[in-house]
Amino acid sequence: MAKILVVEDENKIARFLELELKYEGYEVDIANDGRTGLNKALENTSDLIVLDLMLPELSGIEVCRRIRQSSNVPIIMLTAKDDVSDKVMGLDMGADDYMTKPFAIEELLARIRVALGRKKGKNNNTNTSTDIIESGLLKLDITSYSVTYNNEDIALTKKEFELLEYLMRNDNIVLTRDKLLDKVWGYEYMGDTNIIDVYIRYLRSKIDQKYNVKYIHTVRGVGYLFKYEK
């Protein structure tokens, strides 16, 4: 039985989630503020965390950031805000998924199943895939979670790294925004495909523009293509 930690300061929502998750067979723990939620999360007893963005004591963003310093537990963030910058901030801090209130409980349950499934898959992975991917002077190392260009370190966030990894593994293949969202975020993303454009801009600024190379190509009306050009 998977254990889910719900960090939510609105008692009605917290209670609603507790009842629905228990009905689905999950073990549920509740925290009503950020500091309590962080302490519970750092006990490393949860299989997944549902984390509200706006919390007393510590914000959800800060809780997520601190959790990621020591744990890769799946985190789904909840917020009343519906702004791309808020979503990007949460994902940059290490959240695996993001839902805007109000939400359908069926969709949240589906995303929880996907996140837990991905975690199980990673734990059972025998590491048959290539640990190091290279293209020109660009090198991505899965084991050390690092990226370098000509041996110079490139600082990437979790989602930037995962997006770049998927692009590099599929070099010379045109990938749609929906495909990138599905594979990198791990589910059929409804709308908000402009998040991909935001992350592509981040990668281009840190790699293509900084080193005066051309890796990430826009295919108008379709998506993006990773191909090395000097």
mmCIF file with all atom_site columns, C-alpha atoms in Angstrom:
data_model
loop_
_atom_site.group_PDB
_atom_site.id
_atom_site.type_symbol
_atom_site.label_atom_id
_atom_site.label_alt_id
_atom_site.label_comp_id
_atom_site.label_asym_id
_atom_site.label_entity_id
_atom_site.label_seq_id
_atom_site.pdbx_PDB_ins_code
_atom_site.Cartn_x
_atom_site.Cartn_y
_atom_site.Cartn_z
_atom_site.occupancy
_atom_site.B_iso_or_equiv
_atom_site.pdbx_formal_charge
_atom_site.auth_seq_id
_atom_site.auth_comp_id
_atom_site.auth_asym_id
_atom_site.auth_atom_id
_atom_site.pdbx_PDB_model_num
ATOM 1   C CA . MET A 1 1   ? 0.000   0.000  0.000   1.00 0.00 ? 1   MET A CA 1
ATOM 2   C CA . ALA A 1 2   ? 1.465   3.335  -1.070  1.00 0.00 ? 2   ALA A CA 1
ATOM 3   C CA . LYS A 1 3   ? 1.627   6.112  1.513   1.00 0.00 ? 3   LYS A CA 1
ATOM 4   C CA . ILE A 1 4   ? 0.729   9.646  0.404   1.00 0.00 ? 4   ILE A CA 1
ATOM 5   C CA . LEU A 1 5   ? 1.520   12.804 2.345   1.00 0.00 ? 5   LEU A CA 1
ATOM 6   C CA . VAL A 1 6   ? -0.943  15.645 1.745   1.00 0.00 ? 6   VAL A CA 1
ATOM 7   C CA . VAL A 1 7   ? 0.353   19.104 2.706   1.00 0.00 ? 7   VAL A CA 1
ATOM 8   C CA . GLU A 1 8   ? -2.668  21.419 2.498   1.00 0.00 ? 8   GLU A CA 1
ATOM 9   C CA . ASP A 1 9   ? -3.739  24.234 4.833   1.00 0.00 ? 9   ASP A CA 1
ATOM 10  C CA . GLU A 1 10  ? -7.388  24.330 3.752   1.00 0.00 ? 10  GLU A CA 1
ATOM 11  C CA . ASN A 1 11  ? -9.023  21.815 6.089   1.00 0.00 ? 11  ASN A CA 1
ATOM 12  C CA . LYS A 1 12  ? -11.940 21.011 3.793   1.00 0.00 ? 12  LYS A CA 1
ATOM 13  C CA . ILE A 1 13  ? -9.657  20.214 0.870   1.00 0.00 ? 13  ILE A CA 1
ATOM 14  C CA . ALA A 1 14  ? -7.273  18.240 3.065   1.00 0.00 ? 14  ALA A CA 1
ATOM 15  C CA . ARG A 1 15  ? -10.136 16.179 4.489   1.00 0.00 ? 15  ARG A CA 1
ATOM 16  C CA . PHE A 1 16  ? -11.642 15.639 1.041   1.00 0.00 ? 16  PHE A CA 1
ATOM 17  C CA . LEU A 1 17  ? -8.318  14.382 -0.322  1.00 0.00 ? 17  LEU A CA 1
ATOM 18  C CA . GLU A 1 18  ? -7.794  12.171 2.712   1.00 0.00 ? 18  GLU A CA 1
ATOM 19  C CA . LEU A 1 19  ? -11.170 10.464 2.254   1.00 0.00 ? 19  LEU A CA 1
ATOM 20  C CA . GLU A 1 20  ? -10.794 10.022 -1.509  1.00 0.00 ? 20  GLU A CA 1
ATOM 21  C CA . LEU A 1 21  ? -7.252  8.667  -1.269  1.00 0.00 ? 21  LEU A CA 1
ATOM 22  C CA . LYS A 1 22  ? -8.147  6.257  1.519   1.00 0.00 ? 22  LYS A CA 1
ATOM 23  C CA . TYR A 1 23  ? -11.108 5.076  -0.545  1.00 0.00 ? 23  TYR A CA 1
ATOM 24  C CA . GLU A 1 24  ? -8.648  4.277  -3.346  1.00 0.00 ? 24  GLU A CA 1
ATOM 25  C CA . GLY A 1 25  ? -6.602  2.182  -0.936  1.00 0.00 ? 25  GLY A CA 1
ATOM 26  C CA . TYR A 1 26  ? -3.784  4.582  -0.110  1.00 0.00 ? 26  TYR A CA 1
ATOM 27  C CA . GLU A 1 27  ? -2.393  5.241  3.359   1.00 0.00 ? 27  GLU A CA 1
ATOM 28  C CA . VAL A 1 28  ? -2.683  8.986  3.988   1.00 0.00 ? 28  VAL A CA 1
ATOM 29  C CA . ASP A 1 29  ? -0.862  11.425 6.260   1.00 0.00 ? 29  ASP A CA 1
ATOM 30  C CA . ILE A 1 30  ? -1.927  15.088 6.566   1.00 0.00 ? 30  ILE A CA 1
ATOM 31  C CA . ALA A 1 31  ? 0.038   18.256 7.343   1.00 0.00 ? 31  ALA A CA 1
ATOM 32  C CA . ASN A 1 32  ? -1.635  21.673 7.502   1.00 0.00 ? 32  ASN A CA 1
ATOM 33  C CA . ASP A 1 33  ? 1.427   23.921 7.212   1.00 0.00 ? 33  ASP A CA 1
ATOM 34  C CA . GLY A 1 34  ? 4.700   23.950 5.339   1.00 0.00 ? 34  GLY A CA 1
ATOM 35  C CA . ARG A 1 35  ? 7.037   23.329 8.253   1.00 0.00 ? 35  ARG A CA 1
ATOM 36  C CA . THR A 1 36  ? 5.093   20.320 9.522   1.00 0.00 ? 36  THR A CA 1
ATOM 37  C CA . GLY A 1 37  ? 4.842   19.025 5.980   1.00 0.00 ? 37  GLY A CA 1
ATOM 38  C CA . LEU A 1 38  ? 8.603   19.356 5.489   1.00 0.00 ? 38  LEU A CA 1
ATOM 39  C CA . ASN A 1 39  ? 9.340   17.505 8.726   1.00 0.00 ? 39  ASN A CA 1
ATOM 40  C CA . LYS A 1 40  ? 7.006   14.673 7.741   1.00 0.00 ? 40  LYS A CA 1
ATOM 41  C CA . ALA A 1 41  ? 8.485   14.542 4.240   1.00 0.00 ? 41  ALA A CA 1
ATOM 42  C CA . LEU A 1 42  ? 12.042  14.314 5.554   1.00 0.00 ? 42  LEU A CA 1
ATOM 43  C CA . GLU A 1 43  ? 11.099  11.228 7.547   1.00 0.00 ? 43  GLU A CA 1
ATOM 44  C CA . ASN A 1 44  ? 11.249  9.480  4.151   1.00 0.00 ? 44  ASN A CA 1
ATOM 45  C CA . THR A 1 45  ? 8.178   7.347  4.834   1.00 0.00 ? 45  THR A CA 1
ATOM 46  C CA . SER A 1 46  ? 5.988   8.700  2.007   1.00 0.00 ? 46  SER A CA 1
ATOM 47  C CA . ASP A 1 47  ? 5.788   7.268  -1.505  1.00 0.00 ? 47  ASP A CA 1
ATOM 48  C CA . LEU A 1 48  ? 4.313   10.483 -2.934  1.00 0.00 ? 48  LEU A CA 1
ATOM 49  C CA . ILE A 1 49  ? 3.570   14.031 -1.732  1.00 0.00 ? 49  ILE A CA 1
ATOM 50  C CA . VAL A 1 50  ? 0.623   16.220 -2.722  1.00 0.00 ? 50  VAL A CA 1
ATOM 51  C CA . LEU A 1 51  ? 1.878   19.712 -1.896  1.00 0.00 ? 51  LEU A CA 1
ATOM 52  C CA . ASP A 1 52  ? -0.058  22.990 -1.895  1.00 0.00 ? 52  ASP A CA 1
ATOM 53  C CA . LEU A 1 53  ? 1.815   26.048 -3.138  1.00 0.00 ? 53  LEU A CA 1
ATOM 54  C CA . MET A 1 54  ? 0.416   28.621 -0.704  1.00 0.00 ? 54  MET A CA 1
ATOM 55  C CA . LEU A 1 55  ? 1.115   27.427 2.854   1.00 0.00 ? 55  LEU A CA 1
ATOM 56  C CA . PRO A 1 56  ? 1.687   29.042 6.260   1.00 0.00 ? 56  PRO A CA 1
ATOM 57  C CA . GLU A 1 57  ? 5.100   28.703 7.961   1.00 0.00 ? 57  GLU A CA 1
ATOM 58  C CA . LEU A 1 58  ? 6.910   27.676 4.744   1.00 0.00 ? 58  LEU A CA 1
ATOM 59  C CA . SER A 1 59  ? 5.702   28.058 1.163   1.00 0.00 ? 59  SER A CA 1
ATOM 60  C CA . GLY A 1 60  ? 5.185   24.996 -0.998  1.00 0.00 ? 60  GLY A CA 1
ATOM 61  C CA . ILE A 1 61  ? 8.040   26.154 -3.231  1.00 0.00 ? 61  ILE A CA 1
ATOM 62  C CA . GLU A 1 62  ? 10.440  26.244 -0.281  1.00 0.00 ? 62  GLU A CA 1
ATOM 63  C CA . VAL A 1 63  ? 9.197   22.903 1.044   1.00 0.00 ? 63  VAL A CA 1
ATOM 64  C CA . CYS A 1 64  ? 9.750   21.358 -2.388  1.00 0.00 ? 64  CYS A CA 1
ATOM 65  C CA . ARG A 1 65  ? 13.233  22.855 -2.672  1.00 0.00 ? 65  ARG A CA 1
ATOM 66  C CA . ARG A 1 66  ? 14.295  21.490 0.710   1.00 0.00 ? 66  ARG A CA 1
ATOM 67  C CA . ILE A 1 67  ? 12.847  18.042 0.039   1.00 0.00 ? 67  ILE A CA 1
ATOM 68  C CA . ARG A 1 68  ? 14.793  17.831 -3.199  1.00 0.00 ? 68  ARG A CA 1
ATOM 69  C CA . GLN A 1 69  ? 18.057  18.335 -1.355  1.00 0.00 ? 69  GLN A CA 1
ATOM 70  C CA . SER A 1 70  ? 17.750  14.813 0.044   1.00 0.00 ? 70  SER A CA 1
ATOM 71  C CA . SER A 1 71  ? 14.875  12.981 -1.655  1.00 0.00 ? 71  SER A CA 1
ATOM 72  C CA . ASN A 1 72  ? 13.467  12.197 -5.101  1.00 0.00 ? 72  ASN A CA 1
ATOM 73  C CA . VAL A 1 73  ? 9.999   11.296 -3.806  1.00 0.00 ? 73  VAL A CA 1
ATOM 74  C CA . PRO A 1 74  ? 7.349   12.213 -6.438  1.00 0.00 ? 74  PRO A CA 1
ATOM 75  C CA . ILE A 1 75  ? 5.736   15.606 -5.717  1.00 0.00 ? 75  ILE A CA 1
ATOM 76  C CA . ILE A 1 76  ? 2.478   16.885 -7.200  1.00 0.00 ? 76  ILE A CA 1
ATOM 77  C CA . MET A 1 77  ? 1.923   20.577 -6.516  1.00 0.00 ? 77  MET A CA 1
ATOM 78  C CA . LEU A 1 78  ? -1.517  22.164 -6.060  1.00 0.00 ? 78  LEU A CA 1
ATOM 79  C CA . THR A 1 79  ? -2.285  25.862 -6.355  1.00 0.00 ? 79  THR A CA 1
ATOM 80  C CA . ALA A 1 80  ? -5.089  28.309 -6.949  1.00 0.00 ? 80  ALA A CA 1
ATOM 81  C CA . LYS A 1 81  ? -2.796  30.224 -9.302  1.00 0.00 ? 81  LYS A CA 1
ATOM 82  C CA . ASP A 1 82  ? -2.956  29.505 -13.016 1.00 0.00 ? 82  ASP A CA 1
ATOM 83  C CA . ASP A 1 83  ? 0.118   31.290 -14.287 1.00 0.00 ? 83  ASP A CA 1
ATOM 84  C CA . VAL A 1 84  ? 2.859   29.656 -16.364 1.00 0.00 ? 84  VAL A CA 1
ATOM 85  C CA . SER A 1 85  ? 5.578   31.348 -14.301 1.00 0.00 ? 85  SER A CA 1
ATOM 86  C CA . ASP A 1 86  ? 4.191   29.755 -11.117 1.00 0.00 ? 86  ASP A CA 1
ATOM 87  C CA . LYS A 1 87  ? 4.140   26.352 -12.776 1.00 0.00 ? 87  LYS A CA 1
ATOM 88  C CA . VAL A 1 88  ? 7.683   26.733 -14.079 1.00 0.00 ? 88  VAL A CA 1
ATOM 89  C CA . MET A 1 89  ? 8.881   27.825 -10.633 1.00 0.00 ? 89  MET A CA 1
ATOM 90  C CA . GLY A 1 90  ? 7.338   24.771 -8.990  1.00 0.00 ? 90  GLY A CA 1
ATOM 91  C CA . LEU A 1 91  ? 8.763   22.420 -11.593 1.00 0.00 ? 91  LEU A CA 1
ATOM 92  C CA . ASP A 1 92  ? 12.167  24.088 -11.390 1.00 0.00 ? 92  ASP A CA 1
ATOM 93  C CA . MET A 1 93  ? 12.219  23.387 -7.653  1.00 0.00 ? 93  MET A CA 1
ATOM 94  C CA . GLY A 1 94  ? 11.773  19.717 -8.455  1.00 0.00 ? 94  GLY A CA 1
ATOM 95  C CA . ALA A 1 95  ? 8.034   19.089 -8.532  1.00 0.00 ? 95  ALA A CA 1
ATOM 96  C CA . ASP A 1 96  ? 7.059   16.243 -10.861 1.00 0.00 ? 96  ASP A CA 1
ATOM 97  C CA . ASP A 1 97  ? 3.597   17.518 -11.691 1.00 0.00 ? 97  ASP A CA 1
ATOM 98  C CA . TYR A 1 98  ? 1.327   20.515 -11.220 1.00 0.00 ? 98  TYR A CA 1
ATOM 99  C CA . MET A 1 99  ? -2.441  20.933 -10.875 1.00 0.00 ? 99  MET A CA 1
ATOM 100 C CA . THR A 1 100 ? -4.491  24.101 -10.628 1.00 0.00 ? 100 THR A CA 1
ATOM 101 C CA . LYS A 1 101 ? -7.457  24.354 -8.246  1.00 0.00 ? 101 LYS A CA 1
ATOM 102 C CA . PRO A 1 102 ? -10.253 23.575 -8.669  1.00 0.00 ? 102 PRO A CA 1
ATOM 103 C CA . PHE A 1 103 ? -9.401  20.157 -10.078 1.00 0.00 ? 103 PHE A CA 1
ATOM 104 C CA . ALA A 1 104 ? -11.249 16.925 -10.791 1.00 0.00 ? 104 ALA A CA 1
ATOM 105 C CA . ILE A 1 105 ? -10.341 14.263 -8.247  1.00 0.00 ? 105 ILE A CA 1
ATOM 106 C CA . GLU A 1 106 ? -10.301 11.666 -11.047 1.00 0.00 ? 106 GLU A CA 1
ATOM 107 C CA . GLU A 1 107 ? -7.524  13.570 -12.800 1.00 0.00 ? 107 GLU A CA 1
ATOM 108 C CA . LEU A 1 108 ? -5.480  13.889 -9.621  1.00 0.00 ? 108 LEU A CA 1
ATOM 109 C CA . LEU A 1 109 ? -5.878  10.164 -8.937  1.00 0.00 ? 109 LEU A CA 1
ATOM 110 C CA . ALA A 1 110 ? -4.735  9.407  -12.492 1.00 0.00 ? 110 ALA A CA 1
ATOM 111 C CA . ARG A 1 111 ? -1.662  11.578 -12.089 1.00 0.00 ? 111 ARG A CA 1
ATOM 112 C CA . ILE A 1 112 ? -0.877  9.937  -8.762  1.00 0.00 ? 112 ILE A CA 1
ATOM 113 C CA . ARG A 1 113 ? -1.017  6.512  -10.403 1.00 0.00 ? 113 ARG A CA 1
ATOM 114 C CA . VAL A 1 114 ? 1.300   7.696  -13.177 1.00 0.00 ? 114 VAL A CA 1
ATOM 115 C CA . ALA A 1 115 ? 3.797   9.224  -10.733 1.00 0.00 ? 115 ALA A CA 1
ATOM 116 C CA . LEU A 1 116 ? 3.850   6.099  -8.555  1.00 0.00 ? 116 LEU A CA 1
ATOM 117 C CA . GLY A 1 117 ? 4.190   3.962  -11.674 1.00 0.00 ? 117 GLY A CA 1
ATOM 118 C CA . ARG A 1 118 ? 7.163   5.981  -12.866 1.00 0.00 ? 118 ARG A CA 1
ATOM 119 C CA . LYS A 1 119 ? 8.800   5.673  -9.443  1.00 0.00 ? 119 LYS A CA 1
ATOM 120 C CA . LYS A 1 120 ? 8.316   1.905  -9.460  1.00 0.00 ? 120 LYS A CA 1
ATOM 121 C CA . GLY A 1 121 ? 9.696   1.694  -12.967 1.00 0.00 ? 121 GLY A CA 1
ATOM 122 C CA . LYS A 1 122 ? 12.829  3.622  -12.003 1.00 0.00 ? 122 LYS A CA 1
ATOM 123 C CA . ASN A 1 123 ? 13.356  1.397  -8.954  1.00 0.00 ? 123 ASN A CA 1
ATOM 124 C CA . ASN A 1 124 ? 13.072  -1.728 -11.108 1.00 0.00 ? 124 ASN A CA 1
ATOM 125 C CA . ASN A 1 125 ? 15.246  -0.371 -13.906 1.00 0.00 ? 125 ASN A CA 1
ATOM 126 C CA . THR A 1 126 ? 18.290  -2.516 -14.598 1.00 0.00 ? 126 THR A CA 1
ATOM 127 C CA . ASN A 1 127 ? 20.024  0.444  -16.248 1.00 0.00 ? 127 ASN A CA 1
ATOM 128 C CA . THR A 1 128 ? 20.141  -0.936 -19.769 1.00 0.00 ? 128 THR A CA 1
ATOM 129 C CA . SER A 1 129 ? 20.080  2.547  -21.287 1.00 0.00 ? 129 SER A CA 1
ATOM 130 C CA . THR A 1 130 ? 23.189  4.539  -22.059 1.00 0.00 ? 130 THR A CA 1
ATOM 131 C CA . ASP A 1 131 ? 24.420  6.498  -19.049 1.00 0.00 ? 131 ASP A CA 1
ATOM 132 C CA . ILE A 1 132 ? 26.351  9.060  -21.103 1.00 0.00 ? 132 ILE A CA 1
ATOM 133 C CA . ILE A 1 133 ? 24.948  10.815 -24.165 1.00 0.00 ? 133 ILE A CA 1
ATOM 134 C CA . GLU A 1 134 ? 27.223  12.977 -26.311 1.00 0.00 ? 134 GLU A CA 1
ATOM 135 C CA . SER A 1 135 ? 26.650  15.322 -29.221 1.00 0.00 ? 135 SER A CA 1
ATOM 136 C CA . GLY A 1 136 ? 29.622  17.334 -30.387 1.00 0.00 ? 136 GLY A CA 1
ATOM 137 C CA . LEU A 1 137 ? 31.167  18.834 -27.256 1.00 0.00 ? 137 LEU A CA 1
ATOM 138 C CA . LEU A 1 138 ? 27.910  18.497 -25.315 1.00 0.00 ? 138 LEU A CA 1
ATOM 139 C CA . LYS A 1 139 ? 27.827  15.627 -22.820 1.00 0.00 ? 139 LYS A CA 1
ATOM 140 C CA . LEU A 1 140 ? 24.987  14.520 -20.558 1.00 0.00 ? 140 LEU A CA 1
ATOM 141 C CA . ASP A 1 141 ? 25.777  12.055 -17.758 1.00 0.00 ? 141 ASP A CA 1
ATOM 142 C CA . ILE A 1 142 ? 22.771  10.253 -16.267 1.00 0.00 ? 142 ILE A CA 1
ATOM 143 C CA . THR A 1 143 ? 24.626  8.765  -13.295 1.00 0.00 ? 143 THR A CA 1
ATOM 144 C CA . SER A 1 144 ? 25.992  12.083 -12.043 1.00 0.00 ? 144 SER A CA 1
ATOM 145 C CA . TYR A 1 145 ? 22.976  14.110 -13.263 1.00 0.00 ? 145 TYR A CA 1
ATOM 146 C CA . SER A 1 146 ? 25.363  16.518 -14.939 1.00 0.00 ? 146 SER A CA 1
ATOM 147 C CA . VAL A 1 147 ? 25.724  18.298 -18.278 1.00 0.00 ? 147 VAL A CA 1
ATOM 148 C CA . THR A 1 148 ? 28.930  19.770 -19.689 1.00 0.00 ? 148 THR A CA 1
ATOM 149 C CA . TYR A 1 149 ? 30.013  21.558 -22.849 1.00 0.00 ? 149 TYR A CA 1
ATOM 150 C CA . ASN A 1 150 ? 33.705  21.240 -23.658 1.00 0.00 ? 150 ASN A CA 1
ATOM 151 C CA . ASN A 1 151 ? 34.132  20.016 -20.042 1.00 0.00 ? 151 ASN A CA 1
ATOM 152 C CA . GLU A 1 152 ? 32.499  23.181 -18.659 1.00 0.00 ? 152 GLU A CA 1
ATOM 153 C CA . ASP A 1 153 ? 29.622  22.490 -16.263 1.00 0.00 ? 153 ASP A CA 1
ATOM 154 C CA . ILE A 1 154 ? 26.143  23.655 -17.269 1.00 0.00 ? 154 ILE A CA 1
ATOM 155 C CA . ALA A 1 155 ? 23.719  24.191 -14.377 1.00 0.00 ? 155 ALA A CA 1
ATOM 156 C CA . LEU A 1 156 ? 20.284  22.805 -15.267 1.00 0.00 ? 156 LEU A CA 1
ATOM 157 C CA . THR A 1 157 ? 17.145  22.362 -13.212 1.00 0.00 ? 157 THR A CA 1
ATOM 158 C CA . LYS A 1 158 ? 15.539  18.917 -12.899 1.00 0.00 ? 158 LYS A CA 1
ATOM 159 C CA . LYS A 1 159 ? 13.048  19.470 -15.721 1.00 0.00 ? 159 LYS A CA 1
ATOM 160 C CA . GLU A 1 160 ? 15.623  21.142 -17.967 1.00 0.00 ? 160 GLU A CA 1
ATOM 161 C CA . PHE A 1 161 ? 17.851  18.098 -17.540 1.00 0.00 ? 161 PHE A CA 1
ATOM 162 C CA . GLU A 1 162 ? 15.026  15.640 -18.243 1.00 0.00 ? 162 GLU A CA 1
ATOM 163 C CA . LEU A 1 163 ? 13.908  17.593 -21.318 1.00 0.00 ? 163 LEU A CA 1
ATOM 164 C CA . LEU A 1 164 ? 17.453  17.782 -22.673 1.00 0.00 ? 164 LEU A CA 1
ATOM 165 C CA . GLU A 1 165 ? 17.959  14.059 -22.034 1.00 0.00 ? 165 GLU A CA 1
ATOM 166 C CA . TYR A 1 166 ? 14.829  13.180 -24.009 1.00 0.00 ? 166 TYR A CA 1
ATOM 167 C CA . LEU A 1 167 ? 15.806  15.509 -26.851 1.00 0.00 ? 167 LEU A CA 1
ATOM 168 C CA . MET A 1 168 ? 19.310  14.033 -27.036 1.00 0.00 ? 168 MET A CA 1
ATOM 169 C CA . ARG A 1 169 ? 18.034  10.456 -26.945 1.00 0.00 ? 169 ARG A CA 1
ATOM 170 C CA . ASN A 1 170 ? 15.809  11.312 -29.913 1.00 0.00 ? 170 ASN A CA 1
ATOM 171 C CA . ASP A 1 171 ? 18.231  13.353 -31.980 1.00 0.00 ? 171 ASP A CA 1
ATOM 172 C CA . ASN A 1 172 ? 17.223  14.003 -35.604 1.00 0.00 ? 172 ASN A CA 1
ATOM 173 C CA . ILE A 1 173 ? 13.595  13.175 -34.733 1.00 0.00 ? 173 ILE A CA 1
ATOM 174 C CA . VAL A 1 174 ? 10.941  15.903 -34.828 1.00 0.00 ? 174 VAL A CA 1
ATOM 175 C CA . LEU A 1 175 ? 9.081   15.906 -31.491 1.00 0.00 ? 175 LEU A CA 1
ATOM 176 C CA . THR A 1 176 ? 5.736   17.626 -30.978 1.00 0.00 ? 176 THR A CA 1
ATOM 177 C CA . ARG A 1 177 ? 5.035   19.667 -27.849 1.00 0.00 ? 177 ARG A CA 1
ATOM 178 C CA . ASP A 1 178 ? 2.413   17.127 -26.793 1.00 0.00 ? 178 ASP A CA 1
ATOM 179 C CA . LYS A 1 179 ? 4.946   14.323 -27.186 1.00 0.00 ? 179 LYS A CA 1
ATOM 180 C CA . LEU A 1 180 ? 7.525   16.175 -25.090 1.00 0.00 ? 180 LEU A CA 1
ATOM 181 C CA . LEU A 1 181 ? 4.975   16.910 -22.371 1.00 0.00 ? 181 LEU A CA 1
ATOM 182 C CA . ASP A 1 182 ? 3.807   13.312 -22.326 1.00 0.00 ? 182 ASP A CA 1
ATOM 183 C CA . LYS A 1 183 ? 7.289   11.804 -22.164 1.00 0.00 ? 183 LYS A CA 1
ATOM 184 C CA . VAL A 1 184 ? 9.063   14.328 -19.924 1.00 0.00 ? 184 VAL A CA 1
ATOM 185 C CA . TRP A 1 185 ? 6.186   15.086 -17.565 1.00 0.00 ? 185 TRP A CA 1
ATOM 186 C CA . GLY A 1 186 ? 4.856   11.556 -17.763 1.00 0.00 ? 186 GLY A CA 1
ATOM 187 C CA . TYR A 1 187 ? 1.180   12.004 -18.634 1.00 0.00 ? 187 TYR A CA 1
ATOM 188 C CA . GLU A 1 188 ? -1.159  13.421 -21.243 1.00 0.00 ? 188 GLU A CA 1
ATOM 189 C CA . TYR A 1 189 ? -0.882  17.125 -20.456 1.00 0.00 ? 189 TYR A CA 1
ATOM 190 C CA . MET A 1 190 ? -4.100  19.040 -21.103 1.00 0.00 ? 190 MET A CA 1
ATOM 191 C CA . GLY A 1 191 ? -3.157  22.402 -22.577 1.00 0.00 ? 191 GLY A CA 1
ATOM 192 C CA . ASP A 1 192 ? -0.281  24.568 -21.314 1.00 0.00 ? 192 ASP A CA 1
ATOM 193 C CA . THR A 1 193 ? 2.025   23.342 -24.071 1.00 0.00 ? 193 THR A CA 1
ATOM 194 C CA . ASN A 1 194 ? 3.691   26.761 -23.893 1.00 0.00 ? 194 ASN A CA 1
ATOM 195 C CA . ILE A 1 195 ? 5.563   25.442 -20.860 1.00 0.00 ? 195 ILE A CA 1
ATOM 196 C CA . ILE A 1 196 ? 7.672   23.492 -23.358 1.00 0.00 ? 196 ILE A CA 1
ATOM 197 C CA . ASP A 1 197 ? 8.489   26.743 -25.184 1.00 0.00 ? 197 ASP A CA 1
ATOM 198 C CA . VAL A 1 198 ? 9.612   28.289 -21.887 1.00 0.00 ? 198 VAL A CA 1
ATOM 199 C CA . TYR A 1 199 ? 11.958  25.380 -21.154 1.00 0.00 ? 199 TYR A CA 1
ATOM 200 C CA . ILE A 1 200 ? 13.299  25.326 -24.704 1.00 0.00 ? 200 ILE A CA 1
ATOM 201 C CA . ARG A 1 201 ? 14.220  29.002 -24.280 1.00 0.00 ? 201 ARG A CA 1
ATOM 202 C CA . TYR A 1 202 ? 16.012  28.147 -21.042 1.00 0.00 ? 202 TYR A CA 1
ATOM 203 C CA . LEU A 1 203 ? 18.029  25.381 -22.719 1.00 0.00 ? 203 LEU A CA 1
ATOM 204 C CA . ARG A 1 204 ? 18.886  27.541 -25.689 1.00 0.00 ? 204 ARG A CA 1
ATOM 205 C CA . SER A 1 205 ? 20.118  30.379 -23.483 1.00 0.00 ? 205 SER A CA 1
ATOM 206 C CA . LYS A 1 206 ? 22.301  28.004 -21.449 1.00 0.00 ? 206 LYS A CA 1
ATOM 207 C CA . ILE A 1 207 ? 23.683  26.011 -24.382 1.00 0.00 ? 207 ILE A CA 1
ATOM 208 C CA . ASP A 1 208 ? 23.057  27.257 -27.938 1.00 0.00 ? 208 ASP A CA 1
ATOM 209 C CA . GLN A 1 209 ? 23.391  30.976 -27.269 1.00 0.00 ? 209 GLN A CA 1
ATOM 210 C CA . LYS A 1 210 ? 26.122  30.706 -24.657 1.00 0.00 ? 210 LYS A CA 1
ATOM 211 C CA . TYR A 1 211 ? 28.409  28.522 -26.768 1.00 0.00 ? 211 TYR A CA 1
ATOM 212 C CA . ASN A 1 212 ? 27.352  29.817 -30.190 1.00 0.00 ? 212 ASN A CA 1
ATOM 213 C CA . VAL A 1 213 ? 26.192  26.410 -31.405 1.00 0.00 ? 213 VAL A CA 1
ATOM 214 C CA . LYS A 1 214 ? 22.927  25.122 -32.848 1.00 0.00 ? 214 LYS A CA 1
ATOM 215 C CA . TYR A 1 215 ? 21.360  22.091 -31.171 1.00 0.00 ? 215 TYR A CA 1
ATOM 216 C CA . ILE A 1 216 ? 17.659  22.833 -30.703 1.00 0.00 ? 216 ILE A CA 1
ATOM 217 C CA . HIS A 1 217 ? 15.741  23.576 -33.888 1.00 0.00 ? 217 HIS A CA 1
ATOM 218 C CA . THR A 1 218 ? 12.153  24.805 -34.187 1.00 0.00 ? 218 THR A CA 1
ATOM 219 C CA . VAL A 1 219 ? 9.977   22.985 -36.721 1.00 0.00 ? 219 VAL A CA 1
ATOM 220 C CA . ARG A 1 220 ? 7.191   25.467 -37.323 1.00 0.00 ? 220 ARG A CA 1
ATOM 221 C CA . GLY A 1 221 ? 3.717   24.156 -36.692 1.00 0.00 ? 221 GLY A CA 1
ATOM 222 C CA . VAL A 1 222 ? 5.068   20.869 -35.346 1.00 0.00 ? 222 VAL A CA 1
ATOM 223 C CA . GLY A 1 223 ? 7.538   21.092 -32.472 1.00 0.00 ? 223 GLY A CA 1
ATOM 224 C CA . TYR A 1 224 ? 11.285  20.771 -31.946 1.00 0.00 ? 224 TYR A CA 1
ATOM 225 C CA . LEU A 1 225 ? 14.234  18.856 -33.337 1.00 0.00 ? 225 LEU A CA 1
ATOM 226 C CA . PHE A 1 226 ? 17.571  18.160 -31.632 1.00 0.00 ? 226 PHE A CA 1
ATOM 227 C CA . LYS A 1 227 ? 20.386  18.105 -34.179 1.00 0.00 ? 227 LYS A CA 1
ATOM 228 C CA . TYR A 1 228 ? 23.977  19.233 -33.812 1.00 0.00 ? 228 TYR A CA 1
ATOM 229 C CA . GLU A 1 229 ? 25.141  21.995 -36.124 1.00 0.00 ? 229 GLU A CA 1
ATOM 230 C CA . LYS A 1 230 ? 28.407  23.897 -35.813 1.00 0.00 ? 230 LYS A CA 1
#
